[in-house]
XYZ file of C-alpha atoms in Angstrom:
133
model
C -15.367 5.107 -5.001
C -13.913 8.599 -5.488
C -10.353 8.716 -7.726
C -7.225 8.113 -5.863
C -3.888 9.713 -7.324
C -0.535 8.325 -5.375
C 2.589 10.487 -5.401
C 5.214 10.921 -7.641
C 7.966 8.425 -7.838
C 11.106 9.597 -6.424
C 13.621 7.246 -8.262
C 12.639 4.665 -11.166
C 11.065 1.421 -10.274
C 14.908 -1.040 -10.221
C 13.815 -4.248 -11.702
C 14.476 -7.638 -9.732
C 12.423 -10.849 -8.759
C 9.519 -10.146 -6.231
C 9.831 -12.600 -2.968
C 8.897 -15.689 -2.932
C 7.309 -14.853 0.155
C 2.593 -15.385 -0.321
C 2.287 -12.077 2.168
C 5.704 -10.401 1.865
C 7.422 -8.650 -1.594
C 10.655 -6.460 -1.307
C 10.307 -5.254 -4.480
C 6.852 -4.047 -4.207
C 8.110 -2.376 -1.003
C 10.828 -0.744 -2.138
C 9.005 0.517 -5.960
C 6.220 1.460 -2.565
C 8.925 3.397 -0.777
C 10.399 5.402 -3.712
C 6.986 7.848 -3.944
C 7.108 10.384 -2.024
C 4.328 10.417 1.659
C 0.773 10.343 0.449
C 0.040 12.866 2.889
C -1.117 16.013 0.881
C 1.697 18.351 1.208
C 4.088 16.455 2.284
C 7.361 17.172 0.946
C 9.366 15.575 3.876
C 11.484 12.687 4.147
C 13.096 9.530 4.590
C 10.085 7.897 3.025
C 8.459 5.248 4.119
C 6.408 1.923 3.683
C 3.396 1.917 6.254
C 0.952 -1.713 6.326
C -2.719 -1.180 6.747
C -4.090 -2.051 9.650
C -7.563 -1.515 9.741
C -10.092 -4.390 8.541
C -7.010 -5.550 6.104
C -5.497 -9.363 6.379
C -3.386 -8.686 10.006
C -4.271 -9.472 13.166
C -3.099 -9.396 16.899
C 0.487 -9.690 16.609
C 0.268 -10.197 12.773
C 1.268 -7.835 10.560
C -0.929 -7.201 7.469
C 0.579 -8.666 3.634
C 2.505 -6.010 1.317
C -0.200 -5.936 -0.736
C -2.194 -3.179 2.505
C 1.247 -0.208 1.686
C 1.524 2.704 1.231
C 5.139 5.563 1.471
C 4.668 8.219 4.348
C 6.693 10.107 5.447
C 8.792 8.733 8.793
C 7.099 11.285 10.565
C 3.811 11.100 9.888
C 4.372 7.394 9.600
C 4.952 7.762 12.966
C 1.867 9.427 13.704
C -0.414 6.779 11.802
C 0.503 4.650 14.793
C 0.933 6.973 18.005
C -3.493 8.619 17.251
C -4.452 4.997 15.034
C -5.319 5.347 11.838
C -9.110 6.861 11.478
C -7.811 9.480 12.775
C -5.222 9.858 11.043
C -8.056 9.810 8.041
C -9.519 12.223 9.045
C -6.620 14.660 9.969
C -5.127 14.251 6.820
C -9.036 13.665 4.542
C -6.815 10.064 3.424
C -8.521 6.657 2.984
C -5.606 4.629 3.440
C -7.181 1.165 1.805
C -8.018 2.827 -0.709
C -4.552 4.020 -1.234
C -2.678 0.898 -0.290
C -5.345 -0.900 -2.961
C -3.768 1.177 -6.418
C -0.665 1.084 -4.947
C -0.983 -2.756 -5.176
C -3.145 -2.185 -8.500
C 0.024 -0.627 -9.806
C 2.578 -1.691 -8.743
C 5.573 -3.502 -11.373
C 4.892 -6.826 -8.623
C 1.515 -6.946 -8.131
C 1.346 -10.387 -9.862
C 3.263 -11.004 -6.461
C 1.177 -9.107 -4.217
C -1.895 -11.280 -5.703
C -2.125 -14.523 -3.580
C -2.468 -12.274 -0.458
C -5.809 -9.863 -2.488
C -8.868 -11.210 -0.226
C -12.265 -12.363 -1.647
C -13.266 -8.986 -1.091
C -11.059 -7.070 -3.628
C -11.738 -6.977 -6.690
C -8.810 -5.446 -8.331
C -7.342 -8.374 -10.047
C -10.021 -10.169 -11.147
C -8.383 -12.876 -12.925
C -7.412 -14.080 -9.919
C -10.601 -14.743 -7.544
C -11.798 -17.743 -6.790
C -14.709 -17.191 -7.811
C -16.432 -19.201 -10.698
C -16.817 -17.693 -13.416
C -20.780 -17.022 -15.530
């Protein structure tokens, strides 16, 4: 997989407690919103926390967990929903799942996100249910 670079932080992270719900972490969402838009060259704001839906832990009528979030400005977030994720990725040369995975990996609140990780995701091997060899 190609190396994924996060956009720069706009504001330093806040300190605080992570949310107690398994699928939601408001501190992580706030941290994601402190970055610039993930679309290369975009400097617009305000920045929103966008969820990646395709191939994640969401479902019909169920928003994906906050582990699948990335930063998009309001305009690009709306475009993501209007044209669909695959078309959005092609148009802007992005891999939304890889970006969300990198946000989760680097988040200062990653421990709150760990319960929502898929078994197939090896970002945090210490949280895996797989037996150790």
